[in-house]
PDB file of N, CA, C and O in Angstrom:
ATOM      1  N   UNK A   1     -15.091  11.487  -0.625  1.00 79.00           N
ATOM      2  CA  UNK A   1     -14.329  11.159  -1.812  1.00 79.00           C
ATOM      3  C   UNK A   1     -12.971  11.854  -1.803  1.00 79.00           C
ATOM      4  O   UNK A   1     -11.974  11.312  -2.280  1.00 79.00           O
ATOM      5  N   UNK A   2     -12.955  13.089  -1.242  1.00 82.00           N
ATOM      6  CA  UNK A   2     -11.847  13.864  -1.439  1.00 82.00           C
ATOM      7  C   UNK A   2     -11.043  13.132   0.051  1.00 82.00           C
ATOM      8  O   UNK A   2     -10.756  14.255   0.466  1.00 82.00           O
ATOM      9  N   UNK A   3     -10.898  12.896   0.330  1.00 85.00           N
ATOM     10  CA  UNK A   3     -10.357  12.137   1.752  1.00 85.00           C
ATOM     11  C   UNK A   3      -9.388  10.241   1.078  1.00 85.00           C
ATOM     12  O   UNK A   3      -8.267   9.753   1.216  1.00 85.00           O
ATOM     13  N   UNK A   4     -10.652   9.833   0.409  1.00 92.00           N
ATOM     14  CA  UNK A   4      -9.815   9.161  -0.670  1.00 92.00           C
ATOM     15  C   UNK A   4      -8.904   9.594  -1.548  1.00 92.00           C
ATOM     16  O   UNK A   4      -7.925   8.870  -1.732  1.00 92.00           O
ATOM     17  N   UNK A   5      -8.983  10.522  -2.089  1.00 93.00           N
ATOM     18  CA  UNK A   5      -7.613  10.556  -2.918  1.00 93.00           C
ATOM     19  C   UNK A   5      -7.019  11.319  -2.326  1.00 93.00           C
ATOM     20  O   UNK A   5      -6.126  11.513  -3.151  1.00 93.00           O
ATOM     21  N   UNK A   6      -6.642  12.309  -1.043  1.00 90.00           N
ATOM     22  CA  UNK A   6      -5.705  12.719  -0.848  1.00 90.00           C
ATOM     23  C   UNK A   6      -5.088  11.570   0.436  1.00 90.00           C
ATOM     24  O   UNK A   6      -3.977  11.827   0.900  1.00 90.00           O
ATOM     25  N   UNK A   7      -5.545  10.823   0.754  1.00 92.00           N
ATOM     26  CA  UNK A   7      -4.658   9.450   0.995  1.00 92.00           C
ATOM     27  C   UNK A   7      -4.110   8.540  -0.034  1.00 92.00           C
ATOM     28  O   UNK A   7      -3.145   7.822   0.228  1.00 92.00           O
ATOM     29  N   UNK A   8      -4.762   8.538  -1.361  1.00 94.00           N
ATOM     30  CA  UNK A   8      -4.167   7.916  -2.337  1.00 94.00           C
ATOM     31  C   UNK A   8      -2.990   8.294  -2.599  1.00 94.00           C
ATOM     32  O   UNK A   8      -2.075   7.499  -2.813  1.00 94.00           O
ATOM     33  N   UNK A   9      -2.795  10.262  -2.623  1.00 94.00           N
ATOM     34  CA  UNK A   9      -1.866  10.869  -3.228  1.00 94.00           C
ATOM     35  C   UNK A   9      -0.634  10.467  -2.569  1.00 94.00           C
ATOM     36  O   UNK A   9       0.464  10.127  -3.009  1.00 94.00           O
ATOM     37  N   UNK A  10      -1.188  10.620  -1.195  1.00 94.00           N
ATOM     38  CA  UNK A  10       0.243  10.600   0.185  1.00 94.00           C
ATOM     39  C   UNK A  10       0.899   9.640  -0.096  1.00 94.00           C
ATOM     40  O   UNK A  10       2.115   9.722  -0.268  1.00 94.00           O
ATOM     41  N   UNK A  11       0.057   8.243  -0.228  1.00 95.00           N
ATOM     42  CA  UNK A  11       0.893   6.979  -0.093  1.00 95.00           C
ATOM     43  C   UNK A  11       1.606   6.621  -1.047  1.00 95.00           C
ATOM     44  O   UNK A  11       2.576   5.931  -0.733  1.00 95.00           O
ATOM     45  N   UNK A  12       1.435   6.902  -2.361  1.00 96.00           N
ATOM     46  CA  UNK A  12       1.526   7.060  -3.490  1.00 96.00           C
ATOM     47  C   UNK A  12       3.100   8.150  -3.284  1.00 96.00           C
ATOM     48  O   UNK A  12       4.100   7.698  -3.841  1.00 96.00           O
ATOM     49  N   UNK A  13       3.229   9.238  -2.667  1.00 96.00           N
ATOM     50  CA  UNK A  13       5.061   9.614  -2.892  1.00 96.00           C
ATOM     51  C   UNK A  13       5.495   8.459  -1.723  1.00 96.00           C
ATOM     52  O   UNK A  13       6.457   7.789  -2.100  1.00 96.00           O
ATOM     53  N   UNK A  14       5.057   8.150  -0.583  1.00 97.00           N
ATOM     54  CA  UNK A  14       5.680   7.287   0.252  1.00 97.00           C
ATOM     55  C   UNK A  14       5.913   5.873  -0.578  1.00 97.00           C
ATOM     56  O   UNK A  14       6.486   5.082   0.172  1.00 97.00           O
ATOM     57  N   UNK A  15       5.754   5.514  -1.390  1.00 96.00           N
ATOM     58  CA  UNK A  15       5.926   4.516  -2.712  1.00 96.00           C
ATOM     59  C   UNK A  15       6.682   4.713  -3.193  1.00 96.00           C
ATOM     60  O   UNK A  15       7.641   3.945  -3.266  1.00 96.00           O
ATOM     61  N   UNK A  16       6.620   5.814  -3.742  1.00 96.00           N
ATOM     62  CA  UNK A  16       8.031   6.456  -4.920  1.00 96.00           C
ATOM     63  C   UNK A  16       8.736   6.084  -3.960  1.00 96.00           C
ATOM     64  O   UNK A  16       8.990   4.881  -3.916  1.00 96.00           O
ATOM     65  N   UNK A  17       9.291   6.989  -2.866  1.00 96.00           N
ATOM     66  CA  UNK A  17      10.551   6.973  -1.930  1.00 96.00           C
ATOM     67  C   UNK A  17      10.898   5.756  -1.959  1.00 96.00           C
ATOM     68  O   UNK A  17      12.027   5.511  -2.384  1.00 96.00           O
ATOM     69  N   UNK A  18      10.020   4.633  -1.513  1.00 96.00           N
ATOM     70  CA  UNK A  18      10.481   3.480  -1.153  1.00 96.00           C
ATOM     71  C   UNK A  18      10.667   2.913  -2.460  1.00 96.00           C
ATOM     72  O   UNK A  18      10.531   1.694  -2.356  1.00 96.00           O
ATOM     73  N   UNK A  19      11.004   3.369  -4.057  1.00 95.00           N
ATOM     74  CA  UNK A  19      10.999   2.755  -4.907  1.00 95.00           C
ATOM     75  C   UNK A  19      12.465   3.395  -5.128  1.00 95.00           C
ATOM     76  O   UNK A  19      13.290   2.694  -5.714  1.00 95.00           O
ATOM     77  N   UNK A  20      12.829   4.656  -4.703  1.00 94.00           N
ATOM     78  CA  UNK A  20      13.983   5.319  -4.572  1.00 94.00           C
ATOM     79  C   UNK A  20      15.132   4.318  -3.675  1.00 94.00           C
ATOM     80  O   UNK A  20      16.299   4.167  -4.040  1.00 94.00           O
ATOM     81  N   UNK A  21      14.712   3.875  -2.812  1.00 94.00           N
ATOM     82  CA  UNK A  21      15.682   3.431  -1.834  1.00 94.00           C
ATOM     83  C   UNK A  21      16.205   2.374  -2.249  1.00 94.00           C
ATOM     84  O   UNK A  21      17.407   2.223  -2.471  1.00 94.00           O
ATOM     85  N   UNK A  22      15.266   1.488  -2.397  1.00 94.00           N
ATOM     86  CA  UNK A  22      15.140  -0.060  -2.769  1.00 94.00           C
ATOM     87  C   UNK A  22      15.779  -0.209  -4.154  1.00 94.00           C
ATOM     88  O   UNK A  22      15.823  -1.386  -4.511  1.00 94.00           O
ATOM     89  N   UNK A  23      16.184   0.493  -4.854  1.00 89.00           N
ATOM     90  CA  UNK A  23      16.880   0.831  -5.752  1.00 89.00           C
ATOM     91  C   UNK A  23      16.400   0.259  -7.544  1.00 89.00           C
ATOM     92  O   UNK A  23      17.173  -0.122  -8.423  1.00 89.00           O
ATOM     93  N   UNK A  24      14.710   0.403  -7.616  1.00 89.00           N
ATOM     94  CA  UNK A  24      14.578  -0.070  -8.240  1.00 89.00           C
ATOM     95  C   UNK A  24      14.162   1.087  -9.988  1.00 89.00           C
ATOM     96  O   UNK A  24      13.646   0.822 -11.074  1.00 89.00           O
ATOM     97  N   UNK A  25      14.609   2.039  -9.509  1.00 84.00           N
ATOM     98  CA  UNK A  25      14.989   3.513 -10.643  1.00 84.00           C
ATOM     99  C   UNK A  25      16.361   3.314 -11.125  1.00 84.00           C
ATOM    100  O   UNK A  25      17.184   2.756 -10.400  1.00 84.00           O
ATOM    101  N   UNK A  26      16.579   3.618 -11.977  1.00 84.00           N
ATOM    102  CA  UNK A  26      17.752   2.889 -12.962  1.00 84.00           C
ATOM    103  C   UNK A  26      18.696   4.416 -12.379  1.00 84.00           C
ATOM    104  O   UNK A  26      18.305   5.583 -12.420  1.00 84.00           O
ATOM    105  N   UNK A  27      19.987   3.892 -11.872  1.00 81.00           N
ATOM    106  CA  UNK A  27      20.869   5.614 -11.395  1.00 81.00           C
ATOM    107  C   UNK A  27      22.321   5.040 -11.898  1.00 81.00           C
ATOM    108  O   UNK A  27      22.461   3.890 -12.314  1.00 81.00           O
ATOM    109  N   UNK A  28      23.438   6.050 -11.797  1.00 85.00           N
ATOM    110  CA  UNK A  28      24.600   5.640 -11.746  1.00 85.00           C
ATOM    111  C   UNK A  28      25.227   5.473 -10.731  1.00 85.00           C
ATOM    112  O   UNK A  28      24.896   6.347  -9.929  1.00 85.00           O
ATOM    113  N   UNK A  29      26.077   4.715 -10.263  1.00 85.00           N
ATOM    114  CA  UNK A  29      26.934   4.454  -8.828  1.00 85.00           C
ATOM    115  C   UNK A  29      27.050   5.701  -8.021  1.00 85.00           C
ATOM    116  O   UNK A  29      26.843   5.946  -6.833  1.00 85.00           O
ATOM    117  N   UNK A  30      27.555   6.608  -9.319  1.00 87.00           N
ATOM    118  CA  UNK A  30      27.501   8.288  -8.283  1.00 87.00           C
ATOM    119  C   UNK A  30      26.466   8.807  -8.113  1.00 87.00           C
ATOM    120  O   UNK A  30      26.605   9.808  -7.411  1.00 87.00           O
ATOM    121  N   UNK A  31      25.250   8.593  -8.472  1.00 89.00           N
ATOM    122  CA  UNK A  31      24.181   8.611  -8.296  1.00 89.00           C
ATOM    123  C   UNK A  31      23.120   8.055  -7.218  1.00 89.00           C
ATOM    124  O   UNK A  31      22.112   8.469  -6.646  1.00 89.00           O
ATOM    125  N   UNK A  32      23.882   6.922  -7.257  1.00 91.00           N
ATOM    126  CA  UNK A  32      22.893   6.145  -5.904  1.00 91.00           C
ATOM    127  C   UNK A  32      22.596   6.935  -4.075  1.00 91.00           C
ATOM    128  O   UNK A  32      21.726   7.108  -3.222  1.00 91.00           O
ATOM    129  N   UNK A  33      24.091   7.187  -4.388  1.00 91.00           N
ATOM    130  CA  UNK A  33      23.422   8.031  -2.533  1.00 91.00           C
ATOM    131  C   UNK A  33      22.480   9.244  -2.658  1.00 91.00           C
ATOM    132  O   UNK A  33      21.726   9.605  -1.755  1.00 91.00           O
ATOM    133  N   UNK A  34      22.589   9.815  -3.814  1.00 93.00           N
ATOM    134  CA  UNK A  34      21.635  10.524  -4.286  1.00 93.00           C
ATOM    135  C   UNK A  34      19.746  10.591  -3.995  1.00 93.00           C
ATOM    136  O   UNK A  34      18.968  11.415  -3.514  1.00 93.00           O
ATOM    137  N   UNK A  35      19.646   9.281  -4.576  1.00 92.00           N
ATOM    138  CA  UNK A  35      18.519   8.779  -4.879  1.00 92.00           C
ATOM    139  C   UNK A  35      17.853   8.113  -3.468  1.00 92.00           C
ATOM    140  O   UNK A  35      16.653   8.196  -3.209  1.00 92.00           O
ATOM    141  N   UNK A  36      18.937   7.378  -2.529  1.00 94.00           N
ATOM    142  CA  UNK A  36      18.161   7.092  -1.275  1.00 94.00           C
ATOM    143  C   UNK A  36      18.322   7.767  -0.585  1.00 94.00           C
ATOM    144  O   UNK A  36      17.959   7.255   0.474  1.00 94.00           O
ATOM    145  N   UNK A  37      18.791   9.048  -0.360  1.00 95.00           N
ATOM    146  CA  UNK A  37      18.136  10.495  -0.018  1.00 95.00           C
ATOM    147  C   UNK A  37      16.957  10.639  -0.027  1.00 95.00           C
ATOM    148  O   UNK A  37      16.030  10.341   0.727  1.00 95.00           O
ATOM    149  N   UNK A  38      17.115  11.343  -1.368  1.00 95.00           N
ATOM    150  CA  UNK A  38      15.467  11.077  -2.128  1.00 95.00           C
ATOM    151  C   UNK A  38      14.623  10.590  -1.464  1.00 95.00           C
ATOM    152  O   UNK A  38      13.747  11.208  -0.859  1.00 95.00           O
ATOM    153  N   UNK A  39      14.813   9.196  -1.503  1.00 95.00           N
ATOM    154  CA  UNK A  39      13.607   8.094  -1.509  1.00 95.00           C
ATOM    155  C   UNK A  39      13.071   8.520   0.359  1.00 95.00           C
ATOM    156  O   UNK A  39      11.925   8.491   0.807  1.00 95.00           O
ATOM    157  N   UNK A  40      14.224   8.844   1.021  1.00 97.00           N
ATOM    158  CA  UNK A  40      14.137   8.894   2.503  1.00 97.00           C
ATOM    159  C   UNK A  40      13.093   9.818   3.055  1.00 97.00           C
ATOM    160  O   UNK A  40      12.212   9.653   3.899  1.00 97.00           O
ATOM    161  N   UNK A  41      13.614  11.275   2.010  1.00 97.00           N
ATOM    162  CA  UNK A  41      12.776  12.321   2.396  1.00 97.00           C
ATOM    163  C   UNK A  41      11.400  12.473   1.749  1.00 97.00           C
ATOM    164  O   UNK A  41      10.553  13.227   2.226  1.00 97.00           O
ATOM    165  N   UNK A  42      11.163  11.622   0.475  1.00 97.00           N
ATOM    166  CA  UNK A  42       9.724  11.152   0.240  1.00 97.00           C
ATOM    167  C   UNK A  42       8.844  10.271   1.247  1.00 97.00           C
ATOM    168  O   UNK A  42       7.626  10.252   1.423  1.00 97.00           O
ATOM    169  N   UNK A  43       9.835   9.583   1.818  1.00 97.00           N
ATOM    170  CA  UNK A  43       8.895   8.594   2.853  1.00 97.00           C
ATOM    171  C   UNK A  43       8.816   9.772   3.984  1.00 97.00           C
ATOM    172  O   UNK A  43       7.777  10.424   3.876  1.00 97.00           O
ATOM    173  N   UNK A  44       9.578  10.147   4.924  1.00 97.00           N
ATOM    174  CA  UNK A  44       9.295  11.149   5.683  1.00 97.00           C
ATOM    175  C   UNK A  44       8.114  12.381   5.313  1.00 97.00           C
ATOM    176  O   UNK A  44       7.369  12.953   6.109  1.00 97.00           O
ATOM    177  N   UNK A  45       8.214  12.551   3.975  1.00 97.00           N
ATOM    178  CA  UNK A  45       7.298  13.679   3.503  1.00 97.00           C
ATOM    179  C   UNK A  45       5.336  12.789   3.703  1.00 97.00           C
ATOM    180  O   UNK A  45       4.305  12.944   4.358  1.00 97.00           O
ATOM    181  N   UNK A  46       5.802  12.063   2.828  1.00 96.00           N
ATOM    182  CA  UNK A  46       4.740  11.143   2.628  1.00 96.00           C
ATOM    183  C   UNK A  46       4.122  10.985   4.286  1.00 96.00           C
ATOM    184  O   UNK A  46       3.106  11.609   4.594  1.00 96.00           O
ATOM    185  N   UNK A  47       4.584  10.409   4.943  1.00 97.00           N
ATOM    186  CA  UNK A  47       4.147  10.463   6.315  1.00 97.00           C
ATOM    187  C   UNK A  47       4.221  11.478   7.263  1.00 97.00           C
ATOM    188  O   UNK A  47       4.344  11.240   8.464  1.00 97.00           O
ATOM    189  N   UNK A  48       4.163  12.442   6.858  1.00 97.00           N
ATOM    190  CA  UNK A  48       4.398  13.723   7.732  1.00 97.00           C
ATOM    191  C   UNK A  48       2.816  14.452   7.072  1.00 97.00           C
ATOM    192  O   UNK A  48       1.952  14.999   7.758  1.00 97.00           O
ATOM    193  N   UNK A  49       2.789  14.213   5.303  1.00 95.00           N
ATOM    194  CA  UNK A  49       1.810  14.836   5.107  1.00 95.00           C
ATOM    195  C   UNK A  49       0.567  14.046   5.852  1.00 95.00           C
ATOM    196  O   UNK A  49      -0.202  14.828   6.410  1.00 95.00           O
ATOM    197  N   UNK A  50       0.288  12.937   5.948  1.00 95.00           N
ATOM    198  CA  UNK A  50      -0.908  11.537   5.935  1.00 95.00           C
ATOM    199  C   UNK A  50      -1.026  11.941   8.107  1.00 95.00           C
ATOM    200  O   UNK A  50      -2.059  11.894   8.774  1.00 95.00           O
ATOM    201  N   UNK A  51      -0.046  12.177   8.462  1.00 95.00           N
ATOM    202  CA  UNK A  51      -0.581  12.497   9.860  1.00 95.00           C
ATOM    203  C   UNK A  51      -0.901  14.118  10.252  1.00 95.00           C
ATOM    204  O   UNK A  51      -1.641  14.330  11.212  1.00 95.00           O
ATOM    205  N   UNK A  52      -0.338  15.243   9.500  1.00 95.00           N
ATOM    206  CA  UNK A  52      -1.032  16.305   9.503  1.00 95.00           C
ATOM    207  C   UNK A  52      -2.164  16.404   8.879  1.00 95.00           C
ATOM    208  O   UNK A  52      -3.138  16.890   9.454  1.00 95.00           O
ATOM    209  N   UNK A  53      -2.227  15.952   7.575  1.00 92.00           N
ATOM    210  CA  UNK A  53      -3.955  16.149   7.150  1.00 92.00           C
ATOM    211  C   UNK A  53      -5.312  15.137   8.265  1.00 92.00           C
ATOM    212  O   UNK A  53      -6.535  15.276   8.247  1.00 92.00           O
ATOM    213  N   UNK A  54      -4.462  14.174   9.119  1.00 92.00           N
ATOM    214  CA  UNK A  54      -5.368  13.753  10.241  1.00 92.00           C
ATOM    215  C   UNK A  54      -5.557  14.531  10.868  1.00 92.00           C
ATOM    216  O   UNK A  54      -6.743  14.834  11.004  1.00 92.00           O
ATOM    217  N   UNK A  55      -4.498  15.337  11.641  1.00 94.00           N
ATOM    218  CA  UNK A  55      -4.646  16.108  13.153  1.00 94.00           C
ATOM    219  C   UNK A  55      -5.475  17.617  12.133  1.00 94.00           C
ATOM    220  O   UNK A  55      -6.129  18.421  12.797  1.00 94.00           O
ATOM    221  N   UNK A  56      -5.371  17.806  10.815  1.00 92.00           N
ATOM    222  CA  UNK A  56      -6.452  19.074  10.241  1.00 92.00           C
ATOM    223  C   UNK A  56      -7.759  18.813  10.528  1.00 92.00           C
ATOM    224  O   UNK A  56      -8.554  19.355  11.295  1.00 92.00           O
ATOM    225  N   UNK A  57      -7.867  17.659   9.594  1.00 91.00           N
ATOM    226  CA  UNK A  57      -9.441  16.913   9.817  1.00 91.00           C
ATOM    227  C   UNK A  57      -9.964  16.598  11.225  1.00 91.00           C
ATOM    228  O   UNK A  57     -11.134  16.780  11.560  1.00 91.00           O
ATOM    229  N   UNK A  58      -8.924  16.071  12.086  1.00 91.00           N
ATOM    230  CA  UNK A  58      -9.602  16.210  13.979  1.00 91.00           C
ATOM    231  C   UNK A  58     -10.138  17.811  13.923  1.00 91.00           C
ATOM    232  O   UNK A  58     -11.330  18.116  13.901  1.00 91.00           O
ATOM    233  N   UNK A  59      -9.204  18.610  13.907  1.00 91.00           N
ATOM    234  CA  UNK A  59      -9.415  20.013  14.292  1.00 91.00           C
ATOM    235  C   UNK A  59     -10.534  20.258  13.971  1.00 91.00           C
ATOM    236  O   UNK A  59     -11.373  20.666  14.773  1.00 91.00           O
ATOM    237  N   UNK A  60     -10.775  20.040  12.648  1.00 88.00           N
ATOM    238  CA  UNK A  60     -11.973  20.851  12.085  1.00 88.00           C
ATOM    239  C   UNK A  60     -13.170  20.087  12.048  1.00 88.00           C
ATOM    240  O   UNK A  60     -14.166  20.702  11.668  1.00 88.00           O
ATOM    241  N   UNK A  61     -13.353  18.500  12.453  1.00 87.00           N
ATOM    242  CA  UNK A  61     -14.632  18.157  13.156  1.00 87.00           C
ATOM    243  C   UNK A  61     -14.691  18.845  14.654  1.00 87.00           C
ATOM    244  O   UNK A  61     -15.716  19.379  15.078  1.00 87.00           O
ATOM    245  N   UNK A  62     -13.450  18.762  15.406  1.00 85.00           N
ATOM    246  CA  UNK A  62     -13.741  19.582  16.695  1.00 85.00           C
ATOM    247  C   UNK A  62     -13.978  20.893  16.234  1.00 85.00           C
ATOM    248  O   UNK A  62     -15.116  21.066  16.670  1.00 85.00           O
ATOM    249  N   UNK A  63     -13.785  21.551  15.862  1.00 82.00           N
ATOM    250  CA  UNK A  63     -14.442  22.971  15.693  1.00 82.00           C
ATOM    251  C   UNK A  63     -15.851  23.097  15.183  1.00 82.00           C
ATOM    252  O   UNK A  63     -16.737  23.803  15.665  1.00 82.00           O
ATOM    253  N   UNK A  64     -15.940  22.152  13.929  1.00 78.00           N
ATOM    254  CA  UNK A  64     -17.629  22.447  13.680  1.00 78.00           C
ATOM    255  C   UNK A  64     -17.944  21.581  15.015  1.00 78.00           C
ATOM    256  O   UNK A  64     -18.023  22.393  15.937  1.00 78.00           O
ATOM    257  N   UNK A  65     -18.140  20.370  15.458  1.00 76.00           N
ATOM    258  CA  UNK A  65     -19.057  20.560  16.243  1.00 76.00           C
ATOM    259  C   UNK A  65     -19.087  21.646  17.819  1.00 76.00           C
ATOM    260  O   UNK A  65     -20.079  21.567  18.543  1.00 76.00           O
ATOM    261  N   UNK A  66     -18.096  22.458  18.141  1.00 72.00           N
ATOM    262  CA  UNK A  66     -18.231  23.706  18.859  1.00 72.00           C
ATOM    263  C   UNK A  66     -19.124  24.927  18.576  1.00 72.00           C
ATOM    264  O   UNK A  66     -19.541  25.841  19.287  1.00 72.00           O
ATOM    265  N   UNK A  67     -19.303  24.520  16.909  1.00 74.00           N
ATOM    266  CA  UNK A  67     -20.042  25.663  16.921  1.00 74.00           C
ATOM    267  C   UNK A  67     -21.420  25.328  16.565  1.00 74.00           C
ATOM    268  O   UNK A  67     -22.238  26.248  16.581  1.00 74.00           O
ATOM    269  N   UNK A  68     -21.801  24.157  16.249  1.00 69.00           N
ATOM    270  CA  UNK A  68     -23.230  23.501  16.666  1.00 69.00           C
ATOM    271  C   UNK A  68     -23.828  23.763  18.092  1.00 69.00           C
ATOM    272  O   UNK A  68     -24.978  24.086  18.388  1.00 69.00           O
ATOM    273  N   UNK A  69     -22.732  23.535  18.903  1.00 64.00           N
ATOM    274  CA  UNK A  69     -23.379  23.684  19.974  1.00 64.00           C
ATOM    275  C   UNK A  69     -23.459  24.941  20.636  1.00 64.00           C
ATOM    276  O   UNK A  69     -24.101  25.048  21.682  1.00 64.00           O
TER     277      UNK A  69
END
């Protein structure tokens, strides 16, 4: 269950970002390069978190089963 929502969470800022970019948050003109910043480093975040919490979860089935055996 907990594996479900912390993929919910991830994809969920990688959303925002892409809601940042796509320009669909109400900004001002001087504002806009602002915001797809933003939106850029949410998608980068977003997918940076969703492939480290994979390579955690590899680790730590490879480790418990090392120490089963």
């Amino acid at each position: 269950m907990l594996h479900i929502i912390n993929y919910i969470v991830r994809v969920c800022i990688i959303i925002i970002g892409i809601l940042f970019v796509a320009g669909f948050v109400p900004s001002s003109p001087e504002q806009r390069d602002m915001y797809i910043i933003m939106g850029i480093v949410f998608i980068i975040f977003g997918v940076y978190r969703i492939v480290m919490y994979r390579v955690k979860i590899k680790v730590y089935y490879e480790e418990e089963e090392d120490v089963e055996e």
